[in-house]
Amino acid sequence: MDCTIAIIAGDGVGPEVVAPAQKILETVGRSFHHHFKFRSFQAGGAAYDTYGETLPAGTVEAVRECDALLLGAVGGPAWDSLPGDKRPEHALLALRKELGVFANLRPAVLLPQLRGACPLKAFAVSGGFDILMVRELTSGIYFGRRGRSADLSAAFDTMSYNTDEIERILRVAYTAAEGRRKILTVVDKANVLETSRLWREVTERVKTEYRDVVTNFLYVDNAAMQLIRSPSQFDVIVTNNMFGDILSDESSVLTGSIGMLPSASLGKKSGRSFGIYEPVHGSAPDIAGQNKANPLGTILSAAMLLRHSLALEEEARAVEKAVEAVLDSGCRTLDLADSSTPQNKIMGSKEMGDAVLSAITSPEKPR
Ligand code: NAD
């Protein structure tokens, strides 16, 4: 297969986690006889420092010509005092909106190797858990009208959804649930919010087309509690932009570390899935430049890229199996290490990337 993958490393730990993931994609390309080209772009704080804008003109169009985008993270204290529409995070929202990636898939799986790193009591996670969070990504309160009163002493943000936006994200979630344990939990705040009541109305209609999926509704405050109490009860969770942002960070830490979680943000481009693939975490300024960041969330995002945008399932599994093999061998980045981890198994971002790289097995069958 011939394809072009756009790369935006971004700020903070972004370059430290993207470099190993790109190396792995290069190796997979070679081993499985594909021709992967890479095109690098700047966005976020680094782009602001170079070009005076966080999303330089022409970036969206150039990325759109590629088959998928692998992204690190943007933002950091150096740019925190910029006005809202100049901040690095704004570039990310604009990229998502302009590229139409409305469905954010965030799998949170407790791997048996990392059970000890999960902060919950053993009995709550004895059977592990495998949750797929489906977050609406291009609407809701992050994209609604916002502003300040003339004297700046009051502010407002608005959450708005229309039926088309709700229906398309529900369909992504129902389709995913059909291929899994067939339980869909719609998380909302329908006891207070009008948008949530519309989500429920649309769900009641759409669910009749997915009869073998069980649909549950849960208020977001209860969902936050249930995720801690008993994460294994969940299969697929679908929710709006803001609730998904918060709950997926909560579920990430249950997997051992926020550094473990990958994500895929999907839309449609000429009938196939275009996606932005990035770890769930941010630019982690507190550990940036120290070779301490866990690159596995980004490496697993690269596996999602192979699966969802390039339809290369065998190659995606090869990356995931390599990550599992490295964890089996006891290797840990600092965020995953505990008192039982031998000192010689604690490694930096680069060394962890290299370990995964050497665990990738080439296809046995000649092609
Ligand atoms: P963060 O995710 O960057 O960091 C939260 C905590 O998790 C920190 O203690 C950090 O050290 C740790 N952490 C994060 N990634 C890690 C990794 N790979 N390995 C080990 N530990 C890791 O969240 P934050 O501190 O709230 O935000 C920092 C900056 O990142 C802010 O500017 C924020 O706006 C931005 N941000 C960007 C994105 C994105 O680009 N998608 C997402 C969230 C936050």
mmCIF file of C-alpha atoms and ligand atoms in Angstrom:
data_model
loop_
_atom_site.group_PDB
_atom_site.id
_atom_site.type_symbol
_atom_site.label_atom_id
_atom_site.label_comp_id
_atom_site.label_asym_id
_atom_site.label_seq_id
_atom_site.Cartn_x
_atom_site.Cartn_y
_atom_site.Cartn_z
ATOM 1 C CA MET A 1 0.000 0.000 0.000
ATOM 2 C CA ASP A 2 1.158 3.560 -0.774
ATOM 3 C CA CYS A 3 0.067 6.254 1.647
ATOM 4 C CA THR A 4 1.103 9.550 3.190
ATOM 5 C CA ILE A 5 0.952 10.114 6.929
ATOM 6 C CA ALA A 6 0.987 13.671 8.272
ATOM 7 C CA ILE A 7 2.948 14.259 11.476
ATOM 8 C CA ILE A 8 2.478 17.089 13.979
ATOM 9 C CA ALA A 9 4.748 16.517 16.979
ATOM 10 C CA GLY A 10 3.581 19.676 18.797
ATOM 11 C CA ASP A 11 4.810 20.951 22.150
ATOM 12 C CA GLY A 12 6.203 19.661 25.446
ATOM 13 C CA VAL A 13 6.531 15.868 25.366
ATOM 14 C CA GLY A 14 4.874 15.757 21.924
ATOM 15 C CA PRO A 15 8.136 15.269 19.972
ATOM 16 C CA GLU A 16 9.394 12.693 22.528
ATOM 17 C CA VAL A 17 6.340 10.449 22.079
ATOM 18 C CA VAL A 18 5.806 10.989 18.360
ATOM 19 C CA ALA A 19 9.395 10.124 17.341
ATOM 20 C CA PRO A 20 9.201 6.480 18.554
ATOM 21 C CA ALA A 21 5.700 6.063 17.116
ATOM 22 C CA GLN A 22 6.862 7.335 13.706
ATOM 23 C CA LYS A 23 9.859 4.972 13.814
ATOM 24 C CA ILE A 24 7.486 2.091 14.479
ATOM 25 C CA LEU A 25 5.278 3.053 11.542
ATOM 26 C CA GLU A 26 8.397 3.197 9.332
ATOM 27 C CA THR A 27 9.432 -0.278 10.480
ATOM 28 C CA VAL A 28 5.947 -1.714 9.992
ATOM 29 C CA GLY A 29 5.878 -0.194 6.510
ATOM 30 C CA ARG A 30 9.171 -1.856 5.588
ATOM 31 C CA SER A 31 8.400 -5.209 7.227
ATOM 32 C CA PHE A 32 4.975 -5.528 5.651
ATOM 33 C CA HIS A 33 6.046 -4.200 2.239
ATOM 34 C CA HIS A 34 4.116 -0.933 2.258
ATOM 35 C CA HIS A 35 5.294 2.442 1.110
ATOM 36 C CA PHE A 36 4.571 4.947 3.896
ATOM 37 C CA LYS A 37 5.582 8.557 3.233
ATOM 38 C CA PHE A 38 5.652 11.104 6.075
ATOM 39 C CA ARG A 39 5.033 14.856 5.913
ATOM 40 C CA SER A 40 5.755 16.963 8.992
ATOM 41 C CA PHE A 41 3.811 20.100 9.904
ATOM 42 C CA GLN A 42 3.866 22.518 12.800
ATOM 43 C CA ALA A 43 0.895 23.455 14.959
ATOM 44 C CA GLY A 44 0.481 24.658 18.512
ATOM 45 C CA GLY A 45 2.940 26.686 20.586
ATOM 46 C CA ALA A 46 5.974 25.735 18.483
ATOM 47 C CA ALA A 47 4.178 27.028 15.381
ATOM 48 C CA TYR A 48 3.261 30.254 17.198
ATOM 49 C CA ASP A 49 6.917 30.863 18.067
ATOM 50 C CA THR A 50 8.003 30.299 14.448
ATOM 51 C CA TYR A 51 5.121 31.763 12.432
ATOM 52 C CA GLY A 52 3.186 33.907 14.917
ATOM 53 C CA GLU A 53 0.128 31.656 14.585
ATOM 54 C CA THR A 54 -0.713 28.301 16.105
ATOM 55 C CA LEU A 55 -2.179 26.860 12.922
ATOM 56 C CA PRO A 56 -0.194 28.323 10.001
ATOM 57 C CA ALA A 57 -2.098 29.030 6.776
ATOM 58 C CA GLY A 58 -2.251 26.042 4.453
ATOM 59 C CA THR A 59 -1.708 23.429 7.211
ATOM 60 C CA VAL A 60 -5.287 22.128 7.190
ATOM 61 C CA GLU A 61 -5.343 21.823 3.383
ATOM 62 C CA ALA A 62 -1.975 20.031 3.328
ATOM 63 C CA VAL A 63 -2.998 17.617 6.103
ATOM 64 C CA ARG A 64 -6.272 16.941 4.306
ATOM 65 C CA GLU A 65 -4.298 15.660 1.296
ATOM 66 C CA CYS A 66 -2.695 13.000 3.515
ATOM 67 C CA ASP A 67 -4.279 9.693 4.522
ATOM 68 C CA ALA A 68 -4.098 10.265 8.282
ATOM 69 C CA LEU A 69 -2.531 12.527 10.898
ATOM 70 C CA LEU A 70 -0.386 11.396 13.842
ATOM 71 C CA LEU A 71 -0.229 14.111 16.492
ATOM 72 C CA GLY A 72 1.627 14.474 19.813
ATOM 73 C CA ALA A 73 0.180 17.218 22.012
ATOM 74 C CA VAL A 74 0.024 21.006 22.053
ATOM 75 C CA GLY A 75 0.108 23.712 24.700
ATOM 76 C CA GLY A 76 2.169 24.709 27.694
ATOM 77 C CA PRO A 77 2.770 27.528 30.182
ATOM 78 C CA ALA A 78 4.751 29.606 27.660
ATOM 79 C CA TRP A 79 1.539 30.237 25.706
ATOM 80 C CA ASP A 80 -1.007 30.298 28.556
ATOM 81 C CA SER A 81 -1.331 34.083 28.581
ATOM 82 C CA LEU A 82 -2.233 34.345 24.884
ATOM 83 C CA PRO A 83 -5.860 35.290 24.136
ATOM 84 C CA GLY A 84 -8.227 32.281 23.760
ATOM 85 C CA ASP A 85 -8.274 32.197 19.955
ATOM 86 C CA LYS A 86 -4.460 32.400 19.770
ATOM 87 C CA ARG A 87 -3.767 29.588 22.251
ATOM 88 C CA PRO A 88 -2.265 26.304 21.010
ATOM 89 C CA GLU A 89 -5.368 24.363 22.135
ATOM 90 C CA HIS A 90 -7.417 26.480 19.735
ATOM 91 C CA ALA A 91 -5.319 25.121 16.842
ATOM 92 C CA LEU A 92 -6.274 21.598 17.879
ATOM 93 C CA LEU A 93 -9.986 22.431 18.004
ATOM 94 C CA ALA A 94 -9.720 24.121 14.598
ATOM 95 C CA LEU A 95 -7.904 21.107 13.093
ATOM 96 C CA ARG A 96 -10.588 18.728 14.385
ATOM 97 C CA LYS A 97 -13.418 20.939 13.137
ATOM 98 C CA GLU A 98 -11.866 21.679 9.726
ATOM 99 C CA LEU A 99 -10.983 18.024 9.151
ATOM 100 C CA GLY A 100 -14.483 16.976 10.231
ATOM 101 C CA VAL A 101 -13.311 14.354 12.722
ATOM 102 C CA PHE A 102 -16.466 14.194 14.814
ATOM 103 C CA ALA A 103 -16.015 10.776 16.463
ATOM 104 C CA ASN A 104 -13.320 10.383 19.081
ATOM 105 C CA LEU A 105 -12.665 6.754 20.056
ATOM 106 C CA ARG A 106 -10.783 6.305 23.320
ATOM 107 C CA PRO A 107 -10.264 2.699 24.347
ATOM 108 C CA ALA A 108 -9.438 2.172 28.031
ATOM 109 C CA VAL A 109 -8.249 -1.375 28.597
ATOM 110 C CA LEU A 110 -6.632 -2.701 31.754
ATOM 111 C CA LEU A 111 -3.891 -4.971 30.463
ATOM 112 C CA PRO A 112 -3.156 -7.890 32.832
ATOM 113 C CA GLN A 113 0.505 -6.793 32.949
ATOM 114 C CA LEU A 114 -0.511 -3.404 34.411
ATOM 115 C CA ARG A 115 -3.061 -4.546 36.979
ATOM 116 C CA GLY A 116 -0.661 -3.525 39.740
ATOM 117 C CA ALA A 117 -0.453 0.035 38.347
ATOM 118 C CA CYS A 118 -4.257 0.512 38.505
ATOM 119 C CA PRO A 119 -5.080 2.724 41.515
ATOM 120 C CA LEU A 120 -8.307 0.811 42.313
ATOM 121 C CA LYS A 121 -8.503 -1.956 44.913
ATOM 122 C CA ALA A 122 -7.782 -5.395 43.448
ATOM 123 C CA PHE A 123 -11.355 -6.700 43.933
ATOM 124 C CA ALA A 124 -12.774 -3.854 41.789
ATOM 125 C CA VAL A 125 -10.630 -4.799 38.778
ATOM 126 C CA SER A 126 -9.961 -8.503 39.327
ATOM 127 C CA GLY A 127 -11.559 -9.364 35.965
ATOM 128 C CA GLY A 128 -9.917 -6.423 34.159
ATOM 129 C CA PHE A 129 -11.986 -4.064 32.011
ATOM 130 C CA ASP A 130 -12.246 -3.084 28.364
ATOM 131 C CA ILE A 131 -14.131 0.159 27.772
ATOM 132 C CA LEU A 132 -14.514 2.074 24.542
ATOM 133 C CA MET A 133 -15.330 5.726 25.150
ATOM 134 C CA VAL A 134 -16.945 7.391 22.115
ATOM 135 C CA ARG A 135 -16.794 11.155 22.510
ATOM 136 C CA GLU A 136 -18.503 13.682 20.212
ATOM 137 C CA LEU A 137 -15.660 15.944 19.114
ATOM 138 C CA THR A 138 -16.706 18.808 16.881
ATOM 139 C CA SER A 139 -19.695 20.361 18.608
ATOM 140 C CA GLY A 140 -21.093 21.052 22.083
ATOM 141 C CA ILE A 141 -19.788 23.542 24.602
ATOM 142 C CA TYR A 142 -16.217 23.656 23.224
ATOM 143 C CA PHE A 143 -17.573 25.061 19.958
ATOM 144 C CA GLY A 144 -20.560 27.070 21.232
ATOM 145 C CA ARG A 145 -20.903 30.800 21.517
ATOM 146 C CA ARG A 146 -18.891 32.253 24.388
ATOM 147 C CA GLY A 147 -18.140 35.703 25.660
ATOM 148 C CA ARG A 148 -17.773 38.235 28.418
ATOM 149 C CA SER A 149 -19.891 41.116 29.608
ATOM 150 C CA ALA A 150 -18.662 44.621 28.709
ATOM 151 C CA ASP A 151 -17.029 45.085 32.125
ATOM 152 C CA LEU A 152 -15.504 41.545 31.946
ATOM 153 C CA SER A 153 -17.076 40.602 35.289
ATOM 154 C CA ALA A 154 -19.349 37.898 33.809
ATOM 155 C CA ALA A 155 -18.763 35.195 31.192
ATOM 156 C CA PHE A 156 -20.770 32.553 29.367
ATOM 157 C CA ASP A 157 -20.224 29.399 27.274
ATOM 158 C CA THR A 158 -23.055 27.680 25.410
ATOM 159 C CA MET A 159 -23.668 24.013 24.719
ATOM 160 C CA SER A 160 -25.666 23.244 21.618
ATOM 161 C CA TYR A 161 -26.308 20.081 19.588
ATOM 162 C CA ASN A 162 -28.557 19.315 16.645
ATOM 163 C CA THR A 163 -30.141 15.951 15.821
ATOM 164 C CA ASP A 164 -27.748 15.206 12.923
ATOM 165 C CA GLU A 165 -24.693 15.656 15.149
ATOM 166 C CA ILE A 166 -26.186 13.392 17.808
ATOM 167 C CA GLU A 167 -27.370 10.749 15.364
ATOM 168 C CA ARG A 168 -24.021 10.348 13.581
ATOM 169 C CA ILE A 169 -22.055 9.883 16.814
ATOM 170 C CA LEU A 170 -24.674 7.444 18.130
ATOM 171 C CA ARG A 171 -24.320 5.383 14.936
ATOM 172 C CA VAL A 172 -20.540 5.178 15.401
ATOM 173 C CA ALA A 173 -21.093 4.026 18.997
ATOM 174 C CA TYR A 174 -23.823 1.483 18.155
ATOM 175 C CA THR A 175 -21.726 0.035 15.305
ATOM 176 C CA ALA A 176 -18.761 -0.344 17.654
ATOM 177 C CA ALA A 177 -20.991 -1.960 20.309
ATOM 178 C CA GLU A 178 -22.312 -4.467 17.761
ATOM 179 C CA GLY A 179 -18.752 -5.749 17.291
ATOM 180 C CA ARG A 180 -18.111 -5.950 21.051
ATOM 181 C CA ARG A 181 -20.188 -6.949 24.113
ATOM 182 C CA LYS A 182 -23.279 -5.163 22.783
ATOM 183 C CA ILE A 183 -23.875 -2.808 25.715
ATOM 184 C CA LEU A 184 -24.122 0.926 25.031
ATOM 185 C CA THR A 185 -24.250 3.469 27.860
ATOM 186 C CA VAL A 186 -25.362 6.967 26.900
ATOM 187 C CA VAL A 187 -23.930 9.418 29.440
ATOM 188 C CA ASP A 188 -25.698 12.756 29.854
ATOM 189 C CA LYS A 189 -27.238 15.159 32.330
ATOM 190 C CA ALA A 190 -30.825 14.877 31.141
ATOM 191 C CA ASN A 191 -32.201 15.853 34.558
ATOM 192 C CA VAL A 192 -30.841 19.374 33.970
ATOM 193 C CA LEU A 193 -29.681 20.002 30.396
ATOM 194 C CA GLU A 194 -31.966 20.448 27.385
ATOM 195 C CA THR A 195 -29.224 19.190 25.016
ATOM 196 C CA SER A 196 -29.112 15.944 27.034
ATOM 197 C CA ARG A 197 -32.883 15.538 26.690
ATOM 198 C CA LEU A 198 -32.461 15.849 22.912
ATOM 199 C CA TRP A 199 -29.678 13.190 23.033
ATOM 200 C CA ARG A 200 -32.162 10.857 24.783
ATOM 201 C CA GLU A 201 -34.916 11.506 22.218
ATOM 202 C CA VAL A 202 -32.569 10.792 19.318
ATOM 203 C CA THR A 203 -31.220 7.672 21.084
ATOM 204 C CA GLU A 204 -34.774 6.301 21.568
ATOM 205 C CA ARG A 205 -35.264 6.535 17.786
ATOM 206 C CA VAL A 206 -31.825 5.286 16.659
ATOM 207 C CA LYS A 207 -31.695 2.342 19.079
ATOM 208 C CA THR A 208 -34.578 0.593 17.282
ATOM 209 C CA GLU A 209 -32.144 -0.049 14.401
ATOM 210 C CA TYR A 210 -29.640 -1.798 16.696
ATOM 211 C CA ARG A 211 -31.897 -4.309 18.448
ATOM 212 C CA ASP A 212 -29.173 -6.638 19.633
ATOM 213 C CA VAL A 213 -27.441 -3.812 21.545
ATOM 214 C CA VAL A 214 -28.679 -3.086 25.086
ATOM 215 C CA THR A 215 -28.987 0.679 25.663
ATOM 216 C CA ASN A 216 -28.525 2.192 29.134
ATOM 217 C CA PHE A 217 -28.717 5.849 30.180
ATOM 218 C CA LEU A 218 -26.582 7.246 32.973
ATOM 219 C CA TYR A 219 -26.191 10.740 34.395
ATOM 220 C CA VAL A 220 -22.619 11.992 34.099
ATOM 221 C CA ASP A 221 -22.123 12.404 37.855
ATOM 222 C CA ASN A 222 -23.198 8.794 38.414
ATOM 223 C CA ALA A 223 -21.022 7.647 35.479
ATOM 224 C CA ALA A 224 -17.964 9.290 37.066
ATOM 225 C CA MET A 225 -18.692 7.347 40.256
ATOM 226 C CA GLN A 226 -19.513 4.014 38.547
ATOM 227 C CA LEU A 227 -16.242 4.130 36.563
ATOM 228 C CA ILE A 228 -14.358 4.043 39.860
ATOM 229 C CA ARG A 229 -16.715 1.625 41.617
ATOM 230 C CA SER A 230 -16.948 -1.011 38.913
ATOM 231 C CA PRO A 231 -15.365 -0.202 35.520
ATOM 232 C CA SER A 232 -15.995 -3.707 34.152
ATOM 233 C CA GLN A 233 -19.757 -3.029 33.902
ATOM 234 C CA PHE A 234 -19.094 -0.791 30.873
ATOM 235 C CA ASP A 235 -18.619 -1.813 27.253
ATOM 236 C CA VAL A 236 -19.156 1.234 24.999
ATOM 237 C CA ILE A 237 -19.864 4.671 26.459
ATOM 238 C CA VAL A 238 -21.067 7.473 24.191
ATOM 239 C CA THR A 239 -21.239 11.052 25.350
ATOM 240 C CA ASN A 240 -20.874 14.700 24.425
ATOM 241 C CA ASN A 241 -17.639 16.602 23.918
ATOM 242 C CA MET A 242 -17.064 17.926 27.432
ATOM 243 C CA PHE A 243 -18.287 14.893 29.411
ATOM 244 C CA GLY A 244 -16.159 12.648 27.159
ATOM 245 C CA ASP A 245 -13.104 14.832 27.722
ATOM 246 C CA ILE A 246 -13.415 14.495 31.486
ATOM 247 C CA LEU A 247 -14.512 10.843 31.743
ATOM 248 C CA SER A 248 -11.818 9.607 29.367
ATOM 249 C CA ASP A 249 -9.090 11.176 31.535
ATOM 250 C CA GLU A 250 -10.695 9.457 34.523
ATOM 251 C CA SER A 251 -10.771 6.095 32.740
ATOM 252 C CA SER A 252 -7.201 6.595 31.525
ATOM 253 C CA VAL A 253 -5.730 6.597 34.993
ATOM 254 C CA LEU A 254 -7.548 3.330 35.745
ATOM 255 C CA THR A 255 -5.433 1.683 33.040
ATOM 256 C CA GLY A 256 -2.249 2.477 34.979
ATOM 257 C CA SER A 257 -1.286 5.843 33.529
ATOM 258 C CA ILE A 258 -2.630 8.555 31.244
ATOM 259 C CA GLY A 259 0.462 7.832 29.134
ATOM 260 C CA MET A 260 -1.047 4.489 28.078
ATOM 261 C CA LEU A 261 -4.174 5.754 26.351
ATOM 262 C CA PRO A 262 -4.443 6.088 22.571
ATOM 263 C CA SER A 263 -7.204 7.800 20.620
ATOM 264 C CA ALA A 264 -8.585 7.997 17.127
ATOM 265 C CA SER A 265 -10.684 10.916 15.925
ATOM 266 C CA LEU A 266 -12.561 9.852 12.846
ATOM 267 C CA GLY A 267 -14.471 11.536 10.073
ATOM 268 C CA LYS A 268 -15.167 10.712 6.487
ATOM 269 C CA LYS A 269 -13.006 11.672 3.520
ATOM 270 C CA SER A 270 -14.182 10.476 0.107
ATOM 271 C CA GLY A 271 -16.099 7.611 1.690
ATOM 272 C CA ARG A 272 -13.281 6.239 3.868
ATOM 273 C CA SER A 273 -12.209 7.038 7.390
ATOM 274 C CA PHE A 274 -9.843 9.982 7.758
ATOM 275 C CA GLY A 275 -8.438 10.230 11.232
ATOM 276 C CA ILE A 276 -6.349 12.190 13.666
ATOM 277 C CA TYR A 277 -4.465 9.812 15.970
ATOM 278 C CA GLU A 278 -3.031 11.107 19.221
ATOM 279 C CA PRO A 279 -2.470 10.061 22.815
ATOM 280 C CA VAL A 280 -5.125 11.202 25.285
ATOM 281 C CA HIS A 281 -2.592 13.106 27.381
ATOM 282 C CA GLY A 282 -1.444 16.689 26.936
ATOM 283 C CA SER A 283 2.012 18.184 26.517
ATOM 284 C CA ALA A 284 3.028 17.298 30.128
ATOM 285 C CA PRO A 285 5.258 20.381 30.637
ATOM 286 C CA ASP A 286 6.390 19.059 34.042
ATOM 287 C CA ILE A 287 8.351 16.203 32.402
ATOM 288 C CA ALA A 288 9.016 17.664 28.932
ATOM 289 C CA GLY A 289 12.541 17.313 27.546
ATOM 290 C CA GLN A 290 13.545 14.756 30.199
ATOM 291 C CA ASN A 291 13.009 11.490 28.281
ATOM 292 C CA LYS A 292 10.440 10.495 30.936
ATOM 293 C CA ALA A 293 7.176 10.495 28.963
ATOM 294 C CA ASN A 294 5.489 7.175 28.317
ATOM 295 C CA PRO A 295 5.291 6.813 24.510
ATOM 296 C CA LEU A 296 2.952 3.783 24.555
ATOM 297 C CA GLY A 297 -0.271 5.819 24.199
ATOM 298 C CA THR A 298 1.134 7.371 21.016
ATOM 299 C CA ILE A 299 2.456 4.033 19.749
ATOM 300 C CA LEU A 300 -0.985 2.487 20.333
ATOM 301 C CA SER A 301 -2.496 5.488 18.508
ATOM 302 C CA ALA A 302 -0.261 4.576 15.545
ATOM 303 C CA ALA A 303 -1.773 1.062 15.734
ATOM 304 C CA MET A 304 -5.245 2.627 15.572
ATOM 305 C CA LEU A 305 -4.095 4.635 12.538
ATOM 306 C CA LEU A 306 -3.085 1.412 10.776
ATOM 307 C CA ARG A 307 -6.447 -0.163 11.630
ATOM 308 C CA HIS A 308 -8.932 2.657 11.051
ATOM 309 C CA SER A 309 -7.430 4.825 8.299
ATOM 310 C CA LEU A 310 -5.365 2.256 6.370
ATOM 311 C CA ALA A 311 -7.445 -0.910 7.046
ATOM 312 C CA LEU A 312 -4.228 -2.787 7.967
ATOM 313 C CA GLU A 313 -5.512 -4.988 10.795
ATOM 314 C CA GLU A 314 -2.593 -7.459 10.812
ATOM 315 C CA GLU A 315 -0.102 -4.604 11.018
ATOM 316 C CA ALA A 316 -2.101 -2.912 13.822
ATOM 317 C CA ARG A 317 -2.120 -6.155 15.808
ATOM 318 C CA ALA A 318 1.641 -6.533 15.266
ATOM 319 C CA VAL A 319 2.182 -3.180 17.008
ATOM 320 C CA GLU A 320 -0.245 -3.985 19.837
ATOM 321 C CA LYS A 321 1.356 -7.403 20.372
ATOM 322 C CA ALA A 322 4.809 -5.797 20.501
ATOM 323 C CA VAL A 323 3.584 -3.414 23.247
ATOM 324 C CA GLU A 324 2.143 -6.370 25.188
ATOM 325 C CA ALA A 325 5.401 -8.337 24.771
ATOM 326 C CA VAL A 326 7.472 -5.435 26.089
ATOM 327 C CA LEU A 327 5.183 -5.056 29.115
ATOM 328 C CA ASP A 328 5.332 -8.854 29.621
ATOM 329 C CA SER A 329 9.104 -8.584 29.789
ATOM 330 C CA GLY A 330 8.698 -6.194 32.730
ATOM 331 C CA CYS A 331 9.838 -2.976 30.990
ATOM 332 C CA ARG A 332 8.190 0.134 32.429
ATOM 333 C CA THR A 333 8.417 3.887 31.981
ATOM 334 C CA LEU A 334 8.493 5.826 35.277
ATOM 335 C CA ASP A 335 4.728 6.474 35.336
ATOM 336 C CA LEU A 336 4.037 2.708 35.246
ATOM 337 C CA ALA A 337 6.749 1.591 37.652
ATOM 338 C CA ASP A 338 5.991 0.593 41.222
ATOM 339 C CA SER A 339 8.083 -0.606 44.130
ATOM 340 C CA SER A 340 8.263 -4.113 42.631
ATOM 341 C CA THR A 341 9.772 -2.899 39.325
ATOM 342 C CA PRO A 342 13.486 -3.731 39.122
ATOM 343 C CA GLN A 343 15.613 -0.630 38.562
ATOM 344 C CA ASN A 344 17.074 -2.017 35.314
ATOM 345 C CA LYS A 345 13.554 -2.352 33.826
ATOM 346 C CA ILE A 346 12.686 1.329 34.272
ATOM 347 C CA MET A 347 13.366 3.144 31.035
ATOM 348 C CA GLY A 348 12.966 6.435 29.213
ATOM 349 C CA SER A 349 10.702 7.333 26.284
ATOM 350 C CA LYS A 350 13.364 6.540 23.694
ATOM 351 C CA GLU A 351 14.398 3.218 25.222
ATOM 352 C CA MET A 352 10.750 2.130 25.562
ATOM 353 C CA GLY A 353 10.180 3.001 21.890
ATOM 354 C CA ASP A 354 13.248 0.979 20.898
ATOM 355 C CA ALA A 355 12.062 -1.989 22.971
ATOM 356 C CA VAL A 356 8.699 -1.992 21.167
ATOM 357 C CA LEU A 357 10.473 -1.616 17.849
ATOM 358 C CA SER A 358 12.573 -4.707 18.389
ATOM 359 C CA ALA A 359 9.517 -6.704 19.550
ATOM 360 C CA ILE A 360 7.681 -6.168 16.250
ATOM 361 C CA THR A 361 7.502 -9.429 14.375
ATOM 362 C CA SER A 362 7.496 -9.393 10.582
ATOM 363 C CA PRO A 363 4.799 -11.297 8.718
ATOM 364 C CA GLU A 364 5.601 -14.986 8.413
ATOM 365 C CA LYS A 365 3.816 -15.485 5.127
ATOM 366 C CA PRO A 366 5.575 -14.153 2.014
ATOM 367 C CA ARG A 367 3.523 -11.494 0.242
HETATM 368 P P1 NAD B 1 -1.201 16.534 30.760
HETATM 369 O O1 NAD B 1 -1.913 15.367 30.201
HETATM 370 O O2 NAD B 1 -0.213 17.186 29.886
HETATM 371 O O3 NAD B 1 -0.455 16.119 32.130
HETATM 372 C C1 NAD B 1 -1.192 15.637 33.261
HETATM 373 C C2 NAD B 1 -0.236 14.775 34.123
HETATM 374 O O4 NAD B 1 -0.008 13.540 33.446
HETATM 375 C C3 NAD B 1 1.136 15.411 34.330
HETATM 376 O O5 NAD B 1 1.558 15.090 35.630
HETATM 377 C C4 NAD B 1 2.033 14.735 33.322
HETATM 378 O O6 NAD B 1 3.389 14.627 33.688
HETATM 379 C C5 NAD B 1 1.385 13.341 33.221
HETATM 380 N N1 NAD B 1 1.564 12.779 31.883
HETATM 381 C C6 NAD B 1 0.968 13.192 30.755
HETATM 382 N N2 NAD B 1 1.392 12.495 29.713
HETATM 383 C C7 NAD B 1 2.274 11.590 30.177
HETATM 384 C C8 NAD B 1 3.067 10.581 29.578
HETATM 385 N N3 NAD B 1 3.041 10.337 28.262
HETATM 386 N N4 NAD B 1 3.875 9.843 30.359
HETATM 387 C C9 NAD B 1 3.924 10.068 31.690
HETATM 388 N N5 NAD B 1 3.198 11.000 32.323
HETATM 389 C C10 NAD B 1 2.385 11.779 31.573
HETATM 390 O O7 NAD B 1 -2.333 17.573 31.195
HETATM 391 P P2 NAD B 1 -2.197 19.069 31.749
HETATM 392 O O8 NAD B 1 -1.044 19.166 32.683
HETATM 393 O O9 NAD B 1 -3.555 19.406 32.237
HETATM 394 O O10 NAD B 1 -1.927 19.965 30.470
HETATM 395 C C11 NAD B 1 -0.633 20.402 30.057
HETATM 396 C C12 NAD B 1 -0.771 21.139 28.735
HETATM 397 O O11 NAD B 1 -1.241 20.249 27.718
HETATM 398 C C13 NAD B 1 -1.782 22.286 28.781
HETATM 399 O O12 NAD B 1 -1.276 23.346 28.025
HETATM 400 C C14 NAD B 1 -3.030 21.704 28.132
HETATM 401 O O13 NAD B 1 -3.854 22.672 27.552
HETATM 402 C C15 NAD B 1 -2.390 20.815 27.085
HETATM 403 N N6 NAD B 1 -3.253 19.696 26.653
HETATM 404 C C16 NAD B 1 -3.144 19.341 25.346
HETATM 405 C C17 NAD B 1 -3.856 18.256 24.890
HETATM 406 C C18 NAD B 1 -3.690 17.866 23.451
HETATM 407 O O14 NAD B 1 -2.800 18.356 22.785
HETATM 408 N N7 NAD B 1 -4.499 16.956 22.946
HETATM 409 C C19 NAD B 1 -4.666 17.527 25.757
HETATM 410 C C20 NAD B 1 -4.711 17.902 27.104
HETATM 411 C C21 NAD B 1 -3.994 18.987 27.538
#
